[in-house]
Short mmCIF file of C-alpha atoms in Angstrom, two decimals:
data_model
loop_
_atom_site.label_atom_id
_atom_site.label_comp_id
_atom_site.label_asym_id
_atom_site.label_seq_id
_atom_site.Cartn_x
_atom_site.Cartn_y
_atom_site.Cartn_z
CA MET A 146 136.11 136.66 103.54
CA ILE A 147 135.89 136.34 107.39
CA GLY A 148 137.87 139.24 109.09
CA SER A 149 140.81 137.14 110.29
CA ASP A 150 141.30 136.07 106.59
CA ARG A 151 141.71 139.64 105.47
CA LEU A 152 143.87 140.85 108.73
CA PHE A 153 146.28 137.73 107.99
CA LEU A 154 146.26 138.15 104.38
CA LYS A 155 147.47 141.96 104.79
CA ALA A 156 149.94 141.01 107.25
CA ALA A 157 151.54 138.46 104.66
CA ILE A 158 151.46 141.49 101.96
CA ASP A 159 153.27 143.62 104.36
CA LEU A 160 155.84 141.53 104.87
CA ALA A 161 156.23 140.94 101.02
CA MET A 162 157.03 144.62 100.70
CA GLN A 163 160.41 144.04 102.76
CA GLY A 164 161.56 142.04 99.76
CA LEU A 165 160.75 144.11 96.76
CA ASN A 166 163.53 146.13 96.68
CA THR A 167 165.87 142.92 96.13
CA CYS A 168 164.07 140.15 94.57
CA ALA A 169 163.81 140.44 91.52
CA PRO A 170 163.18 138.87 88.96
CA ASN A 171 161.16 136.87 91.29
CA PRO A 172 157.96 138.38 92.72
CA ALA A 173 158.01 139.74 95.99
CA VAL A 174 156.13 137.43 98.32
CA GLY A 175 155.10 137.23 102.15
CA CYS A 176 153.94 134.59 104.54
CA VAL A 177 152.42 134.31 108.00
CA ILE A 178 151.33 131.38 109.93
CA VAL A 179 148.56 130.93 112.15
CA ARG A 180 147.70 128.73 114.87
CA HIS A 181 145.03 128.74 117.46
CA GLY A 182 144.45 132.65 115.87
CA ARG A 183 147.99 133.33 116.52
CA ILE A 184 150.76 134.17 114.37
CA ILE A 185 153.84 131.50 115.14
CA GLY A 186 155.67 132.11 112.11
CA ARG A 187 156.66 135.00 109.44
CA GLY A 188 158.80 135.14 106.28
CA TYR A 189 159.48 136.74 103.17
CA HIS A 190 161.51 136.13 99.90
CA ALA A 191 164.57 138.35 99.74
CA ARG A 192 165.98 137.53 96.77
CA THR A 193 166.45 134.93 94.00
CA GLY A 194 168.22 131.88 94.72
CA SER A 195 167.44 131.92 98.60
CA ALA A 196 164.71 130.44 100.51
CA HIS A 197 161.02 131.39 99.50
CA ALA A 198 158.44 133.03 101.67
CA GLU A 199 156.74 130.00 103.14
CA VAL A 200 160.09 128.45 103.78
CA ASN A 201 161.35 131.25 105.72
CA ALA A 202 158.07 131.64 107.83
CA ILE A 203 157.94 127.36 108.54
CA ALA A 204 161.64 128.44 110.08
CA ASP A 205 160.45 131.23 112.14
CA ALA A 206 157.63 128.91 113.53
CA GLY A 207 160.35 126.33 114.83
CA GLY A 208 159.76 124.07 112.24
CA ASP A 209 156.27 122.54 113.56
CA VAL A 210 153.25 123.81 111.66
CA THR A 211 151.13 120.96 111.83
CA GLY A 212 147.62 121.56 111.41
CA ALA A 213 148.49 125.35 111.00
CA THR A 214 146.90 127.86 108.67
CA VAL A 215 149.43 129.49 106.16
CA TYR A 216 148.31 132.80 104.64
CA VAL A 217 150.51 133.79 101.59
CA SER A 218 150.49 136.75 99.39
CA LEU A 219 151.17 134.72 96.16
CA GLU A 220 150.27 131.00 95.18
CA PRO A 221 152.97 128.74 96.55
CA CYS A 222 155.05 127.62 93.32
CA ALA A 223 154.54 124.29 92.00
CA PHE A 224 157.71 123.24 90.23
CA VAL A 225 161.30 122.71 91.43
CA GLY A 226 163.84 125.58 90.23
CA ARG A 227 166.46 126.94 92.44
CA THR A 228 164.47 126.27 94.99
CA PRO A 229 161.84 123.45 96.08
CA ALA A 230 158.28 123.86 95.31
CA CYS A 231 156.45 125.67 98.04
CA ALA A 232 153.33 123.67 97.55
CA GLN A 233 155.03 120.60 98.28
CA THR A 234 156.99 121.79 101.37
CA LEU A 235 153.64 123.25 102.85
CA ILE A 236 152.19 119.40 102.13
CA ASP A 237 155.25 118.10 103.82
CA ALA A 238 154.88 120.30 106.66
CA GLY A 239 151.51 119.22 107.60
CA VAL A 240 149.74 122.23 107.10
CA ALA A 241 145.74 122.02 107.44
CA ARG A 242 144.75 125.35 105.43
CA VAL A 243 146.18 127.57 102.96
CA VAL A 244 144.69 131.15 101.99
CA ILE A 245 146.14 133.07 98.92
CA ALA A 246 145.77 136.50 98.06
CA ALA A 247 146.93 136.19 94.58
CA GLU A 248 147.24 133.38 91.99
CA ASP A 249 150.69 132.97 90.50
CA PRO A 250 150.40 134.19 86.75
CA HIS A 251 153.61 132.08 85.78
CA PRO A 252 152.52 129.08 83.40
CA GLN A 253 154.62 126.87 85.55
CA VAL A 254 152.32 127.57 88.53
CA ALA A 255 148.99 129.33 87.45
CA GLY A 256 146.62 127.29 89.52
CA ALA A 257 148.91 124.23 89.89
CA GLY A 258 150.21 124.98 93.59
CA MET A 259 146.24 125.34 94.65
CA ALA A 260 145.91 121.81 92.83
CA MET A 261 148.63 120.28 94.46
CA LEU A 262 147.83 121.36 97.98
CA ARG A 263 143.85 120.19 97.32
CA ALA A 264 145.01 116.76 96.28
CA ALA A 265 146.91 116.23 99.39
CA GLY A 266 143.98 116.81 101.02
CA ILE A 267 144.65 120.51 102.15
CA GLU A 268 141.88 123.34 102.48
CA VAL A 269 142.75 125.99 99.77
CA ALA A 270 141.20 129.64 100.08
CA LEU A 271 141.95 132.10 97.10
CA ARG A 272 140.72 135.54 98.34
CA LEU A 273 141.74 137.86 95.70
CA GLN A 274 143.29 141.38 97.36
CA PRO A 275 144.03 144.62 95.20
CA ALA A 276 146.96 145.31 97.52
CA ALA A 277 148.61 141.75 96.43
CA LEU A 278 147.95 142.39 92.85
CA THR A 279 149.42 145.68 92.68
CA LEU A 280 152.50 144.34 94.35
CA LEU A 281 152.53 141.79 91.49
CA ARG A 282 152.30 144.26 88.53
CA GLY A 283 155.77 144.27 87.15
CA TYR A 284 155.84 140.41 87.86
CA THR A 285 153.07 139.85 85.88
CA SER A 286 153.74 142.34 83.17
CA ARG A 287 156.85 140.59 82.45
CA ILE A 288 155.31 136.88 82.53
CA GLN A 289 151.88 138.21 80.36
CA ARG A 290 153.23 140.72 78.02
CA ALA A 291 156.82 139.85 77.97
CA ARG A 292 157.70 143.59 79.08
CA PRO A 293 157.94 145.22 82.32
CA TRP A 294 155.82 147.59 84.07
CA VAL A 295 157.01 151.07 82.75
CA ARG A 296 156.77 154.05 85.24
CA ILE A 297 157.69 157.47 83.67
CA LYS A 298 158.83 159.75 86.30
CA THR A 299 158.77 164.21 85.67
CA ALA A 300 159.35 166.86 87.95
CA SER A 301 158.04 170.21 86.75
CA SER A 302 156.62 173.65 87.78
CA MET A 303 152.94 173.99 87.54
CA ASP A 304 152.96 175.23 84.13
CA GLY A 305 154.60 172.02 83.11
CA ALA A 306 158.38 173.20 82.65
CA THR A 307 161.09 170.71 83.63
CA ALA A 308 164.04 173.52 83.33
CA LEU A 309 164.82 176.68 82.10
CA ALA A 310 165.75 176.90 78.10
CA SER A 311 169.29 177.21 79.44
CA GLY A 312 168.97 173.66 81.10
CA GLU A 313 169.14 175.25 84.91
CA SER A 314 166.89 172.71 86.79
CA LYS A 315 168.47 172.33 90.45
CA TRP A 316 165.86 172.12 92.02
CA ILE A 317 162.62 172.81 90.84
CA THR A 318 161.02 170.09 93.45
CA GLY A 319 162.29 170.09 97.07
CA ALA A 320 164.38 167.49 99.02
CA THR A 321 161.26 165.76 100.22
CA ALA A 322 160.08 164.99 96.44
CA ARG A 323 163.58 164.53 95.52
CA ASN A 324 164.11 161.75 98.18
CA ASP A 325 160.82 159.98 97.35
CA VAL A 326 162.00 159.24 94.01
CA GLN A 327 164.98 157.27 95.51
CA ARG A 328 161.99 154.75 96.86
CA TRP A 329 160.90 154.25 93.13
CA ARG A 330 164.46 153.62 91.92
CA ALA A 331 164.93 151.46 94.72
CA ARG A 332 162.07 149.14 93.64
CA SER A 333 162.82 149.53 89.87
CA ASP A 334 165.01 147.00 87.84
CA ALA A 335 165.97 149.46 85.28
CA ILE A 336 166.16 153.28 84.93
CA ILE A 337 165.89 154.49 81.36
CA THR A 338 167.38 157.78 79.82
CA GLY A 339 168.59 159.39 76.55
CA VAL A 340 172.31 160.42 76.16
CA GLY A 341 171.08 164.19 76.34
CA THR A 342 170.56 163.28 80.30
CA VAL A 343 173.97 162.12 80.44
CA LEU A 344 175.84 164.70 78.92
CA ALA A 345 173.75 167.48 80.39
CA ASP A 346 173.93 166.24 84.18
CA ASP A 347 176.45 163.26 84.34
CA PRO A 348 174.06 161.67 86.66
CA GLN A 349 174.78 158.39 88.34
CA LEU A 350 171.12 157.12 88.45
CA ASN A 351 171.13 155.01 91.41
CA VAL A 352 169.92 154.67 94.95
CA ARG A 353 171.72 156.73 97.87
CA ALA A 354 169.20 157.35 100.31
CA ALA A 355 169.80 155.06 103.01
CA GLU A 356 166.12 154.22 104.28
CA CYS A 357 165.96 152.51 100.63
CA LEU A 358 169.08 150.30 101.20
CA PRO A 359 170.14 147.55 100.99
CA CYS A 360 168.75 147.31 97.44
CA GLU A 361 169.17 145.83 94.25
CA GLN A 362 170.92 148.88 92.32
CA PRO A 363 168.94 149.16 88.95
CA LEU A 364 170.65 148.62 85.75
CA ARG A 365 171.14 152.42 84.06
CA VAL A 366 170.05 152.00 80.34
CA ILE A 367 171.12 154.76 78.14
CA LEU A 368 169.63 155.74 74.53
CA ASP A 369 172.79 156.55 72.89
CA ARG A 370 172.39 156.38 69.09
CA ARG A 371 175.60 157.09 68.19
CA LEU A 372 177.56 156.31 71.52
CA ARG A 373 178.19 160.05 72.53
CA THR A 374 178.44 159.07 76.26
CA PRO A 375 181.53 160.44 77.48
CA ALA A 376 184.33 158.12 78.87
CA HIS A 377 184.51 159.98 81.93
CA ALA A 378 180.79 159.79 82.64
CA LYS A 379 179.75 158.29 85.96
CA VAL A 380 177.38 155.65 84.10
CA VAL A 381 180.16 154.36 82.33
CA THR A 382 183.06 154.47 85.36
CA ASP A 383 181.75 153.40 88.54
CA GLY A 384 181.37 149.61 87.84
CA ALA A 385 177.74 149.41 88.56
CA ALA A 386 175.50 147.78 85.20
CA THR A 387 174.92 149.83 82.21
CA LEU A 388 173.29 149.41 79.24
CA LEU A 389 174.26 151.42 76.09
CA VAL A 390 171.54 151.00 73.35
CA HIS A 391 173.07 152.29 70.37
CA ASP A 392 172.24 152.29 66.35
CA VAL A 393 172.92 149.07 64.40
CA ALA A 394 175.49 151.01 62.44
CA THR A 395 177.26 152.45 65.32
CA GLN A 396 180.66 150.77 66.47
CA VAL A 397 181.61 150.99 69.89
CA PRO A 398 184.55 153.24 70.56
CA PRO A 399 187.64 151.81 72.03
CA ALA A 400 187.45 154.43 74.94
CA LEU A 401 183.82 152.43 75.98
CA GLN A 402 184.97 149.11 75.46
CA ASP A 403 185.95 146.40 78.46
CA ARG A 404 184.37 148.77 80.93
CA PRO A 405 183.57 146.80 84.04
CA GLY A 406 179.39 146.41 84.40
CA VAL A 407 178.97 148.25 80.67
CA SER A 408 177.26 146.08 78.31
CA PHE A 409 175.94 147.09 74.71
CA ALA A 410 172.64 146.69 72.57
CA ALA A 411 172.68 146.92 68.88
CA LEU A 412 169.15 148.10 67.98
CA PRO A 413 167.65 149.72 64.60
CA VAL A 414 166.66 153.37 65.55
CA ASP A 415 162.83 153.51 64.64
CA ASP A 416 159.25 153.34 65.74
CA SER A 417 159.70 149.27 66.98
CA MET A 418 162.49 150.40 68.96
CA LEU A 419 161.70 151.16 72.42
CA GLY A 420 159.15 148.12 72.44
CA THR A 421 162.22 145.84 71.54
CA LEU A 422 164.09 147.45 74.11
CA LEU A 423 161.54 146.51 76.96
CA GLU A 424 161.36 142.68 75.55
CA ILE A 425 165.14 142.65 76.19
CA LEU A 426 164.70 144.05 79.52
CA ALA A 427 162.16 141.69 80.05
CA GLN A 428 164.48 138.76 79.14
CA ARG A 429 167.05 140.25 81.41
CA GLY A 430 164.57 139.60 84.18
CA CYS A 431 163.33 143.53 84.81
CA ASN A 432 159.78 143.89 86.46
CA GLU A 433 159.72 147.37 86.47
CA VAL A 434 161.40 149.90 84.98
CA LEU A 435 161.33 153.73 85.53
CA VAL A 436 161.99 156.25 83.10
CA GLU A 437 164.10 159.49 84.10
CA ALA A 438 164.67 161.16 80.56
CA GLY A 439 164.11 164.62 78.73
CA ALA A 440 160.96 165.64 76.66
CA ARG A 441 161.74 163.96 73.77
CA LEU A 442 162.11 160.27 74.81
CA ILE A 443 159.24 160.60 77.51
CA GLY A 444 157.28 162.00 74.44
CA SER A 445 158.11 158.75 72.63
CA PHE A 446 157.10 156.59 75.52
CA THR A 447 154.02 158.86 75.75
CA ALA A 448 152.84 159.00 71.71
CA GLN A 449 153.87 155.10 71.80
CA ARG A 450 151.64 154.06 74.58
CA LEU A 451 154.51 152.46 76.16
CA TRP A 452 153.90 153.59 79.66
CA ASP A 453 152.05 152.18 82.37
CA GLU A 454 152.00 154.62 85.00
CA TRP A 455 153.16 158.15 85.91
CA LEU A 456 154.72 159.75 88.60
CA CYS A 457 154.30 163.29 88.40
CA TYR A 458 156.09 165.39 90.59
CA LEU A 459 154.45 169.36 90.75
CA ALA A 460 156.35 172.44 92.53
CA PRO A 461 153.93 175.53 93.52
CA SER A 462 156.08 177.39 90.99
CA TRP A 463 155.47 178.82 87.26
CA LEU A 464 158.88 179.20 85.00
CA GLY A 465 157.05 181.06 82.21
CA ASN A 466 157.71 180.53 78.52
CA ASP A 467 161.44 180.30 78.11
CA THR A 468 161.85 176.91 79.33
CA ARG A 469 161.94 173.09 78.40
CA ARG A 470 158.79 171.21 78.43
CA LEU A 471 157.85 167.97 80.41
CA ALA A 472 157.11 165.66 76.96
CA SER A 473 157.41 166.56 73.26
CA PHE A 474 155.48 164.41 70.33
CA GLN A 475 152.98 165.73 67.62
CA LEU A 476 149.26 164.93 68.33
CA PRO A 477 147.22 165.14 65.06
CA ALA A 478 143.91 165.48 66.99
CA LEU A 479 142.92 166.44 70.40
CA ALA A 480 140.84 163.21 70.44
CA GLN A 481 143.79 161.29 70.24
CA ALA A 482 145.30 162.60 73.29
CA PRO A 483 146.80 160.12 75.56
CA ARG A 484 144.87 160.04 78.87
CA GLY A 485 145.65 158.82 82.49
CA GLU A 486 143.56 158.28 85.24
CA MET A 487 144.15 159.63 88.63
CA CYS A 488 145.50 157.23 91.53
CA ASP A 489 146.71 159.03 94.02
CA ILE A 490 148.31 162.51 95.29
CA THR A 491 150.87 162.67 97.94
CA PRO A 492 151.72 166.10 99.72
CA LEU A 493 155.68 165.96 99.94
CA GLY A 494 156.91 169.17 101.77
CA ASP A 495 156.13 172.04 99.56
CA ASP A 496 155.45 169.73 96.45
CA VAL A 497 152.73 167.15 95.37
CA LEU A 498 152.90 163.71 93.82
CA VAL A 499 150.51 163.24 91.37
CA ARG A 500 150.27 159.33 90.32
CA LEU A 501 148.67 158.22 87.50
CA GLU A 502 147.63 155.19 85.47
CA ARG A 503 146.72 154.82 81.37
CA ALA A 504 143.08 155.21 81.06
CA ASP A 505 142.85 152.67 78.29
CA LYS A 506 144.02 149.81 80.26
CA GLU A 507 142.34 147.37 78.35
CA ALA A 508 144.54 148.37 75.17
CA GLN A 509 147.70 148.05 76.87
CA SER A 510 149.77 145.47 75.21
#
């Protein structure tokens, strides 16, 4: 790869990040248009139904991009949906070359965009960029695995405690770490928790940090087998989107009926429930979900290998024996222990974020 291609693709990927919190279920895409070594147009996809990155970049260039080179973080789409096909838009615009950082996994694209461009006599170069592939993880997971990319978030002491036995947990980590959680919430399409968390903390589970706004507020997903969520709980009174997941034998109480933004999903409470829930969230267009929950629910996601990434916030403190633990599940043998691979360690004030991914990536399904 020539150096300029790498440089301009990085610029396109950086632009794509600007739409990450607002564009789901569409992928985040950025585009720069270059003529004679100079960027003449920039654009990114902001939200579903609005103009795609290529269209915005052409408009930013003033409309005249004849003979230019287009750098885009994802293969231009090849079909007409809510907006025209971007591959055809580039053909009509008379560009000379298109450099692409990642192939689109969508079955209606998957190479078809590049084929359209080449058939029109446009030079096409696929220069796979790890940063672009990472940015697309949630979208790719939804398309290829029919479930979102699942992140688990925990905050604990060095000895793995998330709270005292009394439930006191405010605050184990500091303000910088808690603010960082807002960043991950903002890019998530749903936040999953259990009714125990709702009963104990009455959380709002939304994005409040000014630097993360505007964003599409995540769907709150409450696993509540017997529908014990109080009628006065924030997640059912603030009007924002909440999905209450309950057992098929549980009737929705009148106090929770007809609440603005509140919907229900009845599922059998068995070992398949979490997998089925993830499929439902994928069908609702969720690319990335964040699990913020207690030890039992986190233990279930862990034991069933239904997680992809772990955000482990660690505070430099020790809480001893009389505490609540990070995850709860039974392990028959040490050799069967779920394992992660260290991806990144980030200092956050006095705390640290350890980011892991599942070690058995080849087995993810």
